[in-house]
XYZ file of C-alpha atoms in Angstrom:
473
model
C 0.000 0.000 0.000
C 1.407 3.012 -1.240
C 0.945 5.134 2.620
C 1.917 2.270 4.726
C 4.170 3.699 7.173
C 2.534 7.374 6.993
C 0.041 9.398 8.938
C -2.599 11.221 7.395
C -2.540 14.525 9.451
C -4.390 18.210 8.707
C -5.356 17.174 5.127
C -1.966 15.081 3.815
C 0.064 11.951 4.266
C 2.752 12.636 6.085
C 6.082 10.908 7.556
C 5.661 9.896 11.085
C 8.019 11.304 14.041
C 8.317 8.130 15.843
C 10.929 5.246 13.424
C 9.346 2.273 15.316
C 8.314 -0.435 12.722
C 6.357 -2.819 12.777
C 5.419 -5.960 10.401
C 1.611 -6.703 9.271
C 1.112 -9.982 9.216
C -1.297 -12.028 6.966
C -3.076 -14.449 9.773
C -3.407 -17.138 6.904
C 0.713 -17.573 5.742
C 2.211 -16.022 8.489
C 3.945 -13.767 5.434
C 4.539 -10.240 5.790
C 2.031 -7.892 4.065
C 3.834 -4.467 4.860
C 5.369 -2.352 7.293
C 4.094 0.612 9.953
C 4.959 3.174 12.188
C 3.844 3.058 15.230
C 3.156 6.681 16.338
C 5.024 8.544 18.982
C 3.987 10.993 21.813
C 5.168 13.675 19.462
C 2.914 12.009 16.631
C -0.192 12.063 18.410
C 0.165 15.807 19.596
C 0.748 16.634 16.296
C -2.462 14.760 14.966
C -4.309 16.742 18.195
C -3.071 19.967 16.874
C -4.647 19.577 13.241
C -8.055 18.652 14.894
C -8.023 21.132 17.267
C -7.552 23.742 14.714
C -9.662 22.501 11.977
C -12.723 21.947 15.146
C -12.908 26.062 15.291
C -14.373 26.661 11.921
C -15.846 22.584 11.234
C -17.359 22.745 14.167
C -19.722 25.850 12.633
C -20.777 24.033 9.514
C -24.147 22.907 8.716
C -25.863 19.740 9.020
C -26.442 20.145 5.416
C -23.050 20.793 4.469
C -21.909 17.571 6.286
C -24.650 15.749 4.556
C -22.988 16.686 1.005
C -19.605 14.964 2.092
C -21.206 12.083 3.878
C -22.929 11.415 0.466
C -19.785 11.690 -1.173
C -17.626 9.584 0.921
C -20.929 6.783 0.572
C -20.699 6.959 -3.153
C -16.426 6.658 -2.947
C -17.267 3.741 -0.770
C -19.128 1.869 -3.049
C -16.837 2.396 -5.878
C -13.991 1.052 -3.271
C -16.494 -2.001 -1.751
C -14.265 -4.965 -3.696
C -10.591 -3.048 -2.413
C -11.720 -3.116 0.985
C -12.853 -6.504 1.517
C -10.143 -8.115 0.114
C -7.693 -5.853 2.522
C -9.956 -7.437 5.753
C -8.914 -10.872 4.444
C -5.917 -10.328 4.072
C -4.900 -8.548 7.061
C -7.519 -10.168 9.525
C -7.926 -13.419 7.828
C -11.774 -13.306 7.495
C -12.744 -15.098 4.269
C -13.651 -13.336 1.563
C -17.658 -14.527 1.103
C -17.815 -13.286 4.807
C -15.765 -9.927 4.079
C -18.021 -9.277 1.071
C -21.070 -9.975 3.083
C -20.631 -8.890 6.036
C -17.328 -6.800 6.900
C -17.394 -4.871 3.813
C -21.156 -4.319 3.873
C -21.252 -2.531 7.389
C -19.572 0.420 6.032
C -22.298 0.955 3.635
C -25.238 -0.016 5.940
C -24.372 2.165 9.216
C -23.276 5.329 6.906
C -26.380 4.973 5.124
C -28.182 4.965 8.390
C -26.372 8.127 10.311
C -27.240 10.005 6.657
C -31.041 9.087 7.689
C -30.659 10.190 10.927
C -28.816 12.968 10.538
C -31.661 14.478 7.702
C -34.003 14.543 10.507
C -31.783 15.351 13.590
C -32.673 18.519 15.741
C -30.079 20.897 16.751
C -32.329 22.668 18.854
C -35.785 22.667 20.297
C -37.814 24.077 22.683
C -38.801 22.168 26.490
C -41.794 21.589 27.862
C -40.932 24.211 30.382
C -40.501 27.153 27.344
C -36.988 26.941 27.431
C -34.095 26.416 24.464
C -31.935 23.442 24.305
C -28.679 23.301 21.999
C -26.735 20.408 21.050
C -23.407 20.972 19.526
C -20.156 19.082 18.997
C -18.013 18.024 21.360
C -14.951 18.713 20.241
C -11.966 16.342 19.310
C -12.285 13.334 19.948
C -9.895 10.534 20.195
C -11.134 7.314 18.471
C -9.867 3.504 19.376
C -10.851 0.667 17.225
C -10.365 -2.853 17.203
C -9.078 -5.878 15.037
C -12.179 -8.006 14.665
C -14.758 -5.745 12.879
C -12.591 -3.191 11.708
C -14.785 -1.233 9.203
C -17.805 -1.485 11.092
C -16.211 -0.024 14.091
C -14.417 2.763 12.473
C -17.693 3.909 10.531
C -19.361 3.604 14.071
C -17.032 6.016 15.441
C -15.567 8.521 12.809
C -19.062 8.928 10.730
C -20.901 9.957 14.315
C -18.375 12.455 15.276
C -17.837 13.796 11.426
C -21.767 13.815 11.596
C -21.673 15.787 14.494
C -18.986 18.313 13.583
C -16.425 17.165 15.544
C -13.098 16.365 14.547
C -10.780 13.161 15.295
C -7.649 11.229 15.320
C -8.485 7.895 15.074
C -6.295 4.927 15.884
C -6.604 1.337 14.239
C -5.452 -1.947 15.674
C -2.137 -2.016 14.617
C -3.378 -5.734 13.602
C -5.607 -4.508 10.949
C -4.186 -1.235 9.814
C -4.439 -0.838 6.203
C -8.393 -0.789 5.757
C -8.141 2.246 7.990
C -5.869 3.827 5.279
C -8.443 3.054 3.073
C -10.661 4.967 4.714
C -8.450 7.936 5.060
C -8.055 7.898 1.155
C -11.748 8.091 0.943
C -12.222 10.524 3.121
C -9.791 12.917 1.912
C -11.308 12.404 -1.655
C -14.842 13.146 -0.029
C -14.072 16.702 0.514
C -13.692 17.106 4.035
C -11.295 19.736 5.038
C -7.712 19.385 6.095
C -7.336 18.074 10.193
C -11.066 16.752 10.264
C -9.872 13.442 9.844
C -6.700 12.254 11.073
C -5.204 8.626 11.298
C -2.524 7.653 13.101
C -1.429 3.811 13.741
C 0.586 2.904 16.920
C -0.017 0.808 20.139
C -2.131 1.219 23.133
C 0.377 1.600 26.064
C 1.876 4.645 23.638
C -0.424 6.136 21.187
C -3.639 5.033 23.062
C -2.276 5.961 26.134
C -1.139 9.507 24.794
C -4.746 10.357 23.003
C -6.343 9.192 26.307
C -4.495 11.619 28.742
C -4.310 14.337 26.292
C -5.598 17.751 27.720
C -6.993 18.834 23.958
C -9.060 15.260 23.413
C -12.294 16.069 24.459
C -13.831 12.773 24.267
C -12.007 9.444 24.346
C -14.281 6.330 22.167
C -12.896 2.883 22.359
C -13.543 -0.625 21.499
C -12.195 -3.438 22.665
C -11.074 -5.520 25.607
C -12.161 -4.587 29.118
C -9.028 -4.783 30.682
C -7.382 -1.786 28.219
C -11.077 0.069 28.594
C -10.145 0.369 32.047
C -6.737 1.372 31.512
C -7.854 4.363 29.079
C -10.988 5.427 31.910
C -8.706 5.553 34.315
C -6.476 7.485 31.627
C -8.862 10.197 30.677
C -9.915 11.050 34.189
C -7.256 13.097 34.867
C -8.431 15.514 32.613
C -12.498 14.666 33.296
C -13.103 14.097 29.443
C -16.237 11.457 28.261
C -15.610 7.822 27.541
C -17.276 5.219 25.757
C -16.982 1.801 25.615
C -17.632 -0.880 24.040
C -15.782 -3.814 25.818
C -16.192 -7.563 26.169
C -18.953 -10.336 26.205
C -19.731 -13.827 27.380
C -23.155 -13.729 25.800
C -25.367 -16.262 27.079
C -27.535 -18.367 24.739
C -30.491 -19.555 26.115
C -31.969 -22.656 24.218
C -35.675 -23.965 25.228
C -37.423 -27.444 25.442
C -39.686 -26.097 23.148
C -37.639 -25.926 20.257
C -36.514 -27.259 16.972
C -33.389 -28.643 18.059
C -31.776 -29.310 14.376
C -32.707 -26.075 13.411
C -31.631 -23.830 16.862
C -28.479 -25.350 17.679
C -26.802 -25.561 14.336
C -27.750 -22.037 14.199
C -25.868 -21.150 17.823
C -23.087 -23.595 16.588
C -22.204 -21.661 13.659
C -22.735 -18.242 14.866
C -20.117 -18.332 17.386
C -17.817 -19.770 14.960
C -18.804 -16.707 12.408
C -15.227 -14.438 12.011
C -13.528 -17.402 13.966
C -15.623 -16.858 17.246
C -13.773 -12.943 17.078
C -17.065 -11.450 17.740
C -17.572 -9.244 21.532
C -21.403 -10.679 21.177
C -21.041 -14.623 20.073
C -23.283 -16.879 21.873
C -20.611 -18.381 23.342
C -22.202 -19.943 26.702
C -25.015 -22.134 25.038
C -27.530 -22.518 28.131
C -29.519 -25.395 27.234
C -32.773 -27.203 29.040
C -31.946 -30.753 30.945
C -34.827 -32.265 28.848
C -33.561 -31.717 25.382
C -29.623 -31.707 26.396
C -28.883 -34.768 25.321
C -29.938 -34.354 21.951
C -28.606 -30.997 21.727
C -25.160 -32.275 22.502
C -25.657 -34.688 19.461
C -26.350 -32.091 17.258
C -24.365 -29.731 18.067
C -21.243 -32.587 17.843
C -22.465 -33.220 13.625
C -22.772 -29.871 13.344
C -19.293 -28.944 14.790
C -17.482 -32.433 13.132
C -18.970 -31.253 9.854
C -17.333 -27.311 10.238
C -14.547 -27.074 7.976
C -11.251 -24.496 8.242
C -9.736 -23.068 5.503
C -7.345 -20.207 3.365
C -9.706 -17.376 3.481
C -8.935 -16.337 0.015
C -11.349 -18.588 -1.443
C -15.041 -18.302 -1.551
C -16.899 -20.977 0.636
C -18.640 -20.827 4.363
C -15.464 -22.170 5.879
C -13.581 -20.757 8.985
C -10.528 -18.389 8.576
C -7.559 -18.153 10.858
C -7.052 -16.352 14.350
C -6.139 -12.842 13.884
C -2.313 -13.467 15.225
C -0.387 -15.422 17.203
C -1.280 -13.834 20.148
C -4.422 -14.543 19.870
C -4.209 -18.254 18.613
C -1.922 -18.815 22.063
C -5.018 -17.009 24.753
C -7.294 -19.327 22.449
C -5.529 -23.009 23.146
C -5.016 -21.884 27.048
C -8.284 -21.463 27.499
C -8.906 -24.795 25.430
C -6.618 -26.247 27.679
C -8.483 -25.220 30.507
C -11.640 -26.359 29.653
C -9.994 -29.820 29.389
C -8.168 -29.586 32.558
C -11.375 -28.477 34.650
C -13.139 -31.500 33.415
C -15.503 -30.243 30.470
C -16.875 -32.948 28.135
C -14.740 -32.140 24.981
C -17.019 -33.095 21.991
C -15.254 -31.619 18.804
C -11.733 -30.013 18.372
C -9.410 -29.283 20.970
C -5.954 -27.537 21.351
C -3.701 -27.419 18.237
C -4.150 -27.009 14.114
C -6.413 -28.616 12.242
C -4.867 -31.642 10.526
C -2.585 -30.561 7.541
C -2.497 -26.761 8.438
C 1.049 -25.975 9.515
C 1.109 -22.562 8.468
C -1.198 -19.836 9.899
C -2.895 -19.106 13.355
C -5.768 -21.681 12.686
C -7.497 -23.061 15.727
C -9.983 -26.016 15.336
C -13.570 -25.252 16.065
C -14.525 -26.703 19.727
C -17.440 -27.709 21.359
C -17.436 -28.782 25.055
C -20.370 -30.138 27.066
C -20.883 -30.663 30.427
C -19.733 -27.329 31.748
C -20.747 -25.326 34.518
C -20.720 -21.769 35.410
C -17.842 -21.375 37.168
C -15.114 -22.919 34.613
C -13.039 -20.418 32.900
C -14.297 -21.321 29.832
C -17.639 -19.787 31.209
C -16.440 -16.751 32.512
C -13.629 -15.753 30.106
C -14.211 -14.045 26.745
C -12.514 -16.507 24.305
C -12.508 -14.840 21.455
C -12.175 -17.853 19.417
C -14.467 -20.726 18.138
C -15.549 -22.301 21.032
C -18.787 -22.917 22.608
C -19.487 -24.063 25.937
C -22.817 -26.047 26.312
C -24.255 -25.709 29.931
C -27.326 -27.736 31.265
C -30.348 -25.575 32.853
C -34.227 -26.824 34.499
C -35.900 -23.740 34.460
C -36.963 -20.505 33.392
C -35.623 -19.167 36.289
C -32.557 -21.451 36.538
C -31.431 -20.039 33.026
C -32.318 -16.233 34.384
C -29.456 -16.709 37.139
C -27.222 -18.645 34.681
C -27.297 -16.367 32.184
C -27.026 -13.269 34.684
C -24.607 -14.640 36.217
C -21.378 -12.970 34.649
C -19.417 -9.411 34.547
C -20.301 -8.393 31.187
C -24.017 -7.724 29.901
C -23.343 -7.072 26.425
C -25.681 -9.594 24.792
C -28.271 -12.376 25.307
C -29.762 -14.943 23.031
C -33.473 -16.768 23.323
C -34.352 -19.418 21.300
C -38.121 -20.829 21.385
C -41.270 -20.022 19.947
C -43.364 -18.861 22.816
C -43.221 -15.099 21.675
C -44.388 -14.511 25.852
C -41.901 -16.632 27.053
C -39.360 -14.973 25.101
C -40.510 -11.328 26.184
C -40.617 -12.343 29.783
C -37.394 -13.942 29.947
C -35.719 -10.847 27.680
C -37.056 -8.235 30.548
C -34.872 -10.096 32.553
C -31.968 -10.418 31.512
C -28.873 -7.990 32.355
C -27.532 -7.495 28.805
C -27.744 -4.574 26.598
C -28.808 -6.748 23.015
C -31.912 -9.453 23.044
C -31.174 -11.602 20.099
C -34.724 -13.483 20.287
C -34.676 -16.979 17.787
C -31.336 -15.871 15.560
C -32.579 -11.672 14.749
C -29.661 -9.951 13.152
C -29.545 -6.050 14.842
C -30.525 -3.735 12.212
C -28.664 -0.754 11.178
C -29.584 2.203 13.886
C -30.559 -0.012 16.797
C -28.243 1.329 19.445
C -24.910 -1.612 20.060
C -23.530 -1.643 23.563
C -24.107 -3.455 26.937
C -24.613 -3.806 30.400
C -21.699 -4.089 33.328
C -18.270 -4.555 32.443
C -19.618 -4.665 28.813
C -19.122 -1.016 28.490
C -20.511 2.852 28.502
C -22.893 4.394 25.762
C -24.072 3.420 22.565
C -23.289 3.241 18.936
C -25.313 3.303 16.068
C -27.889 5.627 14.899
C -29.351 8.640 16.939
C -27.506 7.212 20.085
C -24.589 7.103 18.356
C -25.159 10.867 17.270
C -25.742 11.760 20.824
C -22.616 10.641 22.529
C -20.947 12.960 20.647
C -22.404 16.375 21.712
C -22.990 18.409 24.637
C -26.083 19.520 25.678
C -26.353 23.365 26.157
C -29.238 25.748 27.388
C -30.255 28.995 26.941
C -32.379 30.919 29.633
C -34.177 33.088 28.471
């Protein structure tokens, strides 16, 4: 890529401060794809400086104006669609049906949803008590994103604040750098004025660090683990700015007597194992009711014997590699826990699958038999694994499925619509995925507990980045 190793700051790719290198690695052949920089101190003031300037006059233009470049950056998007997917495969290792489908697509879907929104959103209006409210743009805002989604995270956070008419330095994985160059390229061609936008690649004890403490960041947005969104809250308070988070899951899956059993659990088999189990809301703790458990397990062992792994450069429904090394190695410990705390291992296991020597694949595992307190029931994975765990009742399920730090999501599957409305009100989780619903473009993504702060997506998404002003008149 012809900017690998630059930083686009105030309007132009530019050569970094900071000479620390660092390889990006395709997950599939271990091979080297290119080289960044991995920003400095220095690097990220100077990306704070461009957005800090370009925020005075930005900051004043209308939501019509910003409208004309969101259009054009959809349109340059589009054109782009085919580019962009195949960078997520090769950088993350997704394959490239699910890139098309689904990676790729999520930067058209939520930017065509914030242009909706943002037609109709009010700036000002008056209370019930007489009085005027104002909402304007934050300021600058310092945006973290993750490996596992990368496009649909860094829509979710740069459209929103662009929307908004705030300005930002965003900061990709340094996993999964070059579709944020991408991005930056299409920005930049979209019209929107030098130091709106400004990218910067580096790691999270540095540049993360850096953007979270900085005085002139006004608002700090970050995805990913829980562990580092504590590290940047505890980062930001020094200067009192706004945080939100969207953090980790262990999303429970809640699977009723009442149910088709072919049809539910190879559905919650293969979702967790859908971008290699790298998703913050897979159903990976697969509650399921004494009666039927039996047969479940029997399904859900064809279903996960029949899952195949393969290069992600080729078309198919197969599963793709781990996203790095590091993440292959947390994925077999917690394997090997499962195994060592005496969970019923039905399919896979730790190691490669047969014949794959090259590449961070894992094999797709199913245990059975596990219980609430293993770590495979309380740790986010982050890999294809499910964990099957027995339940009686309603209520047995409700303290099951409660019963864990995060809250980000919950699944129901049955076909007692007042069952699943009654159990949904009671679980602690931010996302009610009733009998396999996909969340629609707009609905507001976040969580519950150690699952995060705020949402993203649509008006709530809008919201987080403004302040709320009156006038008393």
């Amino acid at each position: 890529m012809e900017n690998a190793g630059k930083f686009y700051i105030n309007g132009k790719w530019i050569d970094p401060i900071s000479s620390q290198k660092m390889d990006v690695i395709n997950p599939a052949t271990e091979e080297v794809i290119t080289q960044i920089t991995l920003a400095s101190e220095e690097d990220v003031d100077l990306a704070v400086a461009a957005a800090k300037r370009a925020f005075e006059t930005y900051s004043q233009t209308t939501i019509d104006e910003r409208l004309g470049m969101l259009e054009r950056l959809l349109a340059i998007y589009k054109r782009r669609y085919e580019e962009v997917a195949q960078t997520i495969t090769a950088e993350l290792g997704a394959p490239i049906t699910m890139s098309r489908e689904q990676q790729a697509d999520a930067g058209v879907a939520h930017l065509q949803d914030f242009i909706t929104v943002l037609r109709d959103f009010k700036t000002e209006e008056t209370l019930h008590n007489g009085e005027t409210l104002l909402r304007e743009p934050i300021g600058v805002c310092g945006l973290i994103t993750p490996w596992n989604w990368p496009i649909n995270q860094i829509v979710l956070k740069v459209i929103p604040a662009l929307a908004t008419g705030c300005t930002c330095v965003l900061k990709p994985s340094e996993f999964t750098p070059l579709n944020a160059m991408l991005y930056a390229e299409m920005i930049d061609e979209a019209g929107f004025p030098a130091g709106v936008f400004n990218l910067i690649q580096g790691a999270g004890p540095v540049a993360g660090a850096t953007m979270s403490r900085h005085p002139d960041i006004a608002m700090m947005s970050f995805t990913g683990s829980t562990r580092a969104g504590k590290a940047i809250t505890r980062d930001a308070a020094e200067n009192i700015k706004r945080v939100t988070l969207e953090l980790g899951g262990k999303s429970p899956n809640i699977v009723f007597d009442d149910v088709d059993i072919e049809d539910r659990i190879t559905f919650s088999v293969l979702d967790v194992s859908n971008n290699t189990g790298q998703t913050c809301d897979a159903p990976t703790r697969m509650l399921v009711q004494r009666s039927i458990y039996d047969e479940a397990v029997k399904v859900a062992k064809k279903v996960g014997d029949a899952a195949k792994v393969g290069d992600p450069s080729v078309e198919g429904n197969h599963v793709g590699p781990l996203v790095s090394h590091i993440q292959y190695d947390r994925v077999q410990t917690l394997i090997q826990a499962g195994i060592d705390e005496g969970a019923k291992l039905l399919v896979g296991g730790v190691g490669k699958p047969d014949g794959m020597n090259e590449g961070y694949f894992a094999k797709p595992t199913i245990f059975a038999d596990v219980n609430n307190n293993m770590r495979i029931a309380r740790e986010e994975i982050f890999g294809p694994v499910v964990a099957m765990i027995p339940f009686d009742t309603e209520e047995d399920a409700i303290r099951i499925a409660n019963d864990t730090p995060y809250g980000l999501a919950a699944y129901i599957q049955t076909p007692d619509d007042a069952k699943a409305d009654r159990v949904a009100r009671k679980l602690r989780a931010g996302m009610i995925r009733i009998n396999g619903a996909f969340p629609r473009p707009g609905s507001p993504f976040g969580g519950y507990k150690q699952s995060g702060i705020g949402r993203e997506g649509g008006l709530f998404g809008l919201e987080d980045f403004m302040e709320v002003k009156m006038l008393h008149k």
